[in-house]
GROMACS .gro file of C-alpha atoms in nm:
model
  215
    1MET     CA    1  -1.646  -0.803   1.408
    2LYS     CA    2  -1.298  -0.944   1.357
    3ASN     CA    3  -1.141  -1.006   1.016
    4ILE     CA    4  -0.992  -1.346   0.946
    5VAL     CA    5  -0.788  -1.477   0.655
    6ILE     CA    6  -0.785  -1.851   0.584
    7LEU     CA    7  -0.489  -2.030   0.424
    8ILE     CA    8  -0.545  -2.357   0.236
    9SER     CA    9  -0.362  -2.591   0.002
   10GLY     CA   10  -0.641  -2.817  -0.122
   11ARG     CA   11  -1.012  -2.876  -0.073
   12GLY     CA   12  -1.020  -2.691   0.257
   13SER     CA   13  -1.280  -2.893   0.445
   14ASN     CA   14  -1.206  -2.705   0.767
   15MET     CA   15  -1.249  -2.382   0.572
   16GLU     CA   16  -1.590  -2.514   0.463
   17ALA     CA   17  -1.679  -2.577   0.828
   18LEU     CA   18  -1.584  -2.219   0.916
   19ILE     CA   19  -1.791  -2.079   0.630
   20ALA     CA   20  -2.088  -2.294   0.731
   21ALA     CA   21  -2.062  -2.175   1.092
   22ARG     CA   22  -2.047  -1.814   0.973
   23ASP     CA   23  -2.349  -1.860   0.748
   24ALA     CA   24  -2.544  -2.024   1.031
   25GLY     CA   25  -2.481  -1.723   1.254
   26ASN     CA   26  -2.258  -1.921   1.489
   27LEU     CA   27  -1.928  -1.755   1.397
   28PRO     CA   28  -1.921  -1.373   1.430
   29VAL     CA   29  -1.632  -1.301   1.193
   30ASN     CA   30  -1.572  -1.150   0.853
   31ILE     CA   31  -1.387  -1.401   0.636
   32ALA     CA   32  -1.195  -1.140   0.439
   33ALA     CA   33  -1.003  -1.375   0.211
   34VAL     CA   34  -0.897  -1.729   0.137
   35ILE     CA   35  -0.542  -1.772   0.007
   36SER     CA   36  -0.378  -2.085  -0.131
   37ASN     CA   37  -0.023  -2.173  -0.224
   38ARG     CA   38  -0.164  -2.391  -0.503
   39PRO     CA   39  -0.353  -2.247  -0.801
   40ASP     CA   40  -0.551  -2.570  -0.843
   41ALA     CA   41  -0.679  -2.583  -0.484
   42LYS     CA   42  -1.048  -2.677  -0.496
   43GLY     CA   43  -1.115  -2.463  -0.191
   44LEU     CA   44  -1.061  -2.146  -0.394
   45GLU     CA   45  -1.374  -2.221  -0.594
   46THR     CA   46  -1.566  -2.291  -0.274
   47ALA     CA   47  -1.457  -1.956  -0.131
   48GLN     CA   48  -1.563  -1.768  -0.443
   49ARG     CA   49  -1.905  -1.932  -0.440
   50ALA     CA   50  -1.940  -1.816  -0.080
   51GLY     CA   51  -1.865  -1.458  -0.182
   52ILE     CA   52  -1.514  -1.454  -0.034
   53GLU     CA   53  -1.210  -1.309  -0.208
   54ALA     CA   54  -0.987  -1.594  -0.322
   55HIS     CA   55  -0.620  -1.563  -0.414
   56PHE     CA   56  -0.333  -1.796  -0.488
   57ILE     CA   57   0.038  -1.739  -0.456
   58ASP     CA   58   0.225  -2.028  -0.614
   59HIS     CA   59   0.516  -2.118  -0.388
   60LYS     CA   60   0.693  -2.278  -0.686
   61ALA     CA   61   0.738  -1.932  -0.838
   62PHE     CA   62   0.973  -1.824  -0.557
   63ALA     CA   63   1.339  -1.897  -0.505
   64GLY     CA   64   1.303  -1.992  -0.139
   65ARG     CA   65   1.079  -2.018   0.162
   66GLU     CA   66   1.147  -1.667   0.291
   67ALA     CA   67   1.066  -1.507  -0.045
   68PHE     CA   68   0.736  -1.692  -0.066
   69ASP     CA   69   0.648  -1.615   0.295
   70GLY     CA   70   0.720  -1.247   0.234
   71ALA     CA   71   0.481  -1.237  -0.062
   72LEU     CA   72   0.222  -1.432   0.134
   73ALA     CA   73   0.244  -1.195   0.431
   74GLU     CA   74   0.210  -0.894   0.201
   75CYS     CA   75  -0.110  -1.041   0.055
   76ILE     CA   76  -0.248  -1.133   0.398
   77ASP     CA   77  -0.173  -0.791   0.546
   78GLY     CA   78  -0.369  -0.626   0.268
   79PHE     CA   79  -0.681  -0.759   0.441
   80ALA     CA   80  -0.579  -0.635   0.788
   81PRO     CA   81  -0.667  -0.962   0.960
   82ASP     CA   82  -0.712  -1.001   1.333
   83LEU     CA   83  -0.653  -1.374   1.293
   84VAL     CA   84  -0.487  -1.596   1.032
   85VAL     CA   85  -0.631  -1.947   1.018
   86LEU     CA   86  -0.436  -2.240   0.870
   87ALA     CA   87  -0.686  -2.490   0.728
   88GLY     CA   88  -0.490  -2.763   0.557
   89PHE     CA   89  -0.211  -2.528   0.453
   90MET     CA   90   0.068  -2.769   0.362
   91ARG     CA   91   0.368  -2.544   0.396
   92ILE     CA   92   0.624  -2.514   0.674
   93LEU     CA   93   0.630  -2.145   0.759
   94SER     CA   94   0.949  -1.954   0.831
   95GLU     CA   95   1.021  -1.822   1.179
   96GLY     CA   96   0.993  -1.463   1.056
   97PHE     CA   97   0.645  -1.526   0.921
   98VAL     CA   98   0.530  -1.694   1.241
   99ARG     CA   99   0.674  -1.416   1.457
  100HIS     CA  100   0.497  -1.156   1.241
  101TYR     CA  101   0.160  -1.311   1.332
  102GLU     CA  102   0.245  -1.423   1.682
  103GLY     CA  103  -0.067  -1.461   1.893
  104ARG     CA  104  -0.298  -1.437   1.591
  105LEU     CA  105  -0.200  -1.742   1.386
  106ILE     CA  106  -0.373  -2.075   1.456
  107ASN     CA  107  -0.364  -2.424   1.311
  108ILE     CA  108  -0.553  -2.751   1.342
  109HIS     CA  109  -0.354  -3.073   1.358
  110PRO     CA  110  -0.495  -3.428   1.332
  111SER     CA  111  -0.356  -3.564   1.658
  112LEU     CA  112  -0.364  -3.493   2.028
  113LEU     CA  113  -0.051  -3.281   2.040
  114PRO     CA  114   0.221  -3.312   2.153
  115SER     CA  115   0.174  -3.670   2.029
  116PHE     CA  116   0.233  -3.737   1.661
  117PRO     CA  117   0.345  -3.406   1.511
  118GLY     CA  118   0.407  -3.406   1.138
  119LEU     CA  119   0.245  -3.624   0.873
  120HIS     CA  120   0.065  -3.961   0.867
  121THR     CA  121  -0.069  -3.914   1.218
  122HIS     CA  122  -0.351  -4.169   1.198
  123GLN     CA  123  -0.133  -4.449   1.064
  124ARG     CA  124   0.128  -4.377   1.329
  125ALA     CA  125  -0.137  -4.382   1.601
  126LEU     CA  126  -0.257  -4.723   1.483
  127GLU     CA  127   0.099  -4.856   1.465
  128GLU     CA  128   0.167  -4.739   1.821
  129GLY     CA  129  -0.153  -4.901   1.946
  130VAL     CA  130  -0.288  -4.592   2.122
  131ARG     CA  131  -0.644  -4.619   2.252
  132ILE     CA  132  -0.728  -4.249   2.227
  133HIS     CA  133  -0.656  -4.027   1.928
  134GLY     CA  134  -0.790  -3.691   1.817
  135CYS     CA  135  -0.718  -3.341   1.693
  136THR     CA  136  -0.584  -3.014   1.831
  137VAL     CA  137  -0.632  -2.645   1.758
  138HIS     CA  138  -0.330  -2.446   1.871
  139PHE     CA  139  -0.152  -2.117   1.832
  140VAL     CA  140   0.139  -2.155   1.592
  141THR     CA  141   0.499  -2.117   1.706
  142PRO     CA  142   0.820  -2.158   1.502
  143ALA     CA  143   0.845  -2.523   1.614
  144LEU     CA  144   0.656  -2.759   1.384
  145ASP     CA  145   0.309  -2.857   1.515
  146HIS     CA  146   0.380  -2.693   1.846
  147GLY     CA  147   0.221  -2.411   2.040
  148PRO     CA  148  -0.031  -2.330   2.312
  149VAL     CA  149  -0.333  -2.559   2.286
  150ILE     CA  150  -0.673  -2.390   2.246
  151ILE     CA  151  -0.903  -2.693   2.221
  152GLN     CA  152  -0.878  -3.066   2.158
  153ALA     CA  153  -1.122  -3.340   2.066
  154ALA     CA  154  -1.061  -3.705   2.143
  155VAL     CA  155  -1.207  -4.022   1.995
  156PRO     CA  156  -1.152  -4.385   2.090
  157VAL     CA  157  -0.938  -4.598   1.861
  158LEU     CA  158  -1.145  -4.905   1.783
  159ASP     CA  159  -1.004  -5.253   1.731
  160ASP     CA  160  -1.119  -5.264   1.368
  161ASP     CA  161  -1.011  -4.913   1.278
  162THR     CA  162  -0.817  -4.849   0.961
  163GLU     CA  163  -0.633  -4.530   0.877
  164ALA     CA  164  -0.932  -4.423   0.667
  165THR     CA  165  -1.201  -4.490   0.928
  166LEU     CA  166  -1.003  -4.323   1.203
  167ALA     CA  167  -0.926  -4.022   0.984
  168ALA     CA  168  -1.293  -3.980   0.891
  169ARG     CA  169  -1.406  -3.987   1.254
  170ILE     CA  170  -1.144  -3.736   1.356
  171LEU     CA  171  -1.224  -3.505   1.063
  172THR     CA  172  -1.579  -3.480   1.197
  173GLN     CA  173  -1.435  -3.357   1.526
  174GLU     CA  174  -1.207  -3.109   1.348
  175HIS     CA  175  -1.516  -2.954   1.193
  176ARG     CA  176  -1.664  -2.917   1.543
  177ILE     CA  177  -1.373  -2.765   1.727
  178TYR     CA  178  -1.218  -2.530   1.472
  179PRO     CA  179  -1.523  -2.301   1.452
  180GLN     CA  180  -1.539  -2.309   1.833
  181ALA     CA  181  -1.177  -2.200   1.867
  182VAL     CA  182  -1.220  -1.919   1.613
  183ARG     CA  183  -1.537  -1.806   1.788
  184TRP     CA  184  -1.358  -1.788   2.123
  185PHE     CA  185  -1.090  -1.573   1.961
  186ALA     CA  186  -1.348  -1.351   1.790
  187GLU     CA  187  -1.531  -1.295   2.118
  188ASP     CA  188  -1.207  -1.215   2.306
  189LYS     CA  189  -1.248  -1.520   2.529
  190LEU     CA  190  -0.891  -1.643   2.481
  191ARG     CA  191  -0.576  -1.511   2.639
  192LEU     CA  192  -0.218  -1.635   2.638
  193GLU     CA  193  -0.061  -1.656   2.981
  194ASN     CA  194   0.289  -1.796   3.032
  195GLY     CA  195   0.268  -2.001   2.716
  196ARG     CA  196  -0.074  -2.145   2.795
  197VAL     CA  197  -0.421  -2.060   2.670
  198ARG     CA  198  -0.670  -1.940   2.930
  199LEU     CA  199  -1.041  -1.921   2.858
  200ALA     CA  200  -1.287  -1.670   2.992
  201ALA     CA  201  -1.499  -1.782   3.286
  202GLY     CA  202  -1.793  -1.995   3.185
  203GLN     CA  203  -1.620  -2.159   2.889
  204ASN     CA  204  -1.501  -2.518   2.871
  205ASP     CA  205  -1.221  -2.498   3.128
  206GLY     CA  206  -1.058  -2.817   3.003
  207ALA     CA  207  -1.075  -2.697   2.641
  208ALA     CA  208  -1.161  -3.051   2.537
  209LEU     CA  209  -1.449  -3.223   2.366
  210ILE     CA  210  -1.478  -3.598   2.405
  211ALA     CA  211  -1.665  -3.760   2.118
  212PRO     CA  212  -1.904  -4.047   2.186
  213GLU     CA  213  -1.778  -4.388   2.092
  214VAL     CA  214  -1.871  -4.486   1.739
  215ARG     CA  215  -1.896  -4.854   1.646
   0.00000   0.00000   0.00000
């Protein structure tokens, strides 16, 4: 069974989805620790209630990004993780940190990458008038919100959507696909080949889930 460490900055709803999948027997991993860069992150309490070690390393206590990332990596490595999972971790990570975990660091982003990297993805999608929006689980590279795609989920953008309604529908899909991506990794069903993710035979070859239209 593979060890994973989850990084959060707030409530950690995707962390909650991973814990729920583990508890339901659908995610064969040991969640060794949850670490936050914010001492007031609500997700730390959730992790403790679930019997998971919870730690915080306040990024404000460090002189720069590299110093914080070094302390964070030291804490992570103490749990010998096979995979590091970013679940609403609101920090841009240094290249050295990303390289240290290359091939075993994943993130979920609330858009269909490469469209709309960065913040405010749902509002930007509405402003651009796109008809399909969604979320992406990907391996992390030094480029912001970039890296080999593992799985995506798409939802239609409805005429009466607001930023809040679109965000809520996409968050439901995030909670579906993140446990799936972690499970594939845990079961050795993912491989990186020339910068692309390949899935073992019998898996979803398109690595995409299309949500039914919600009105």
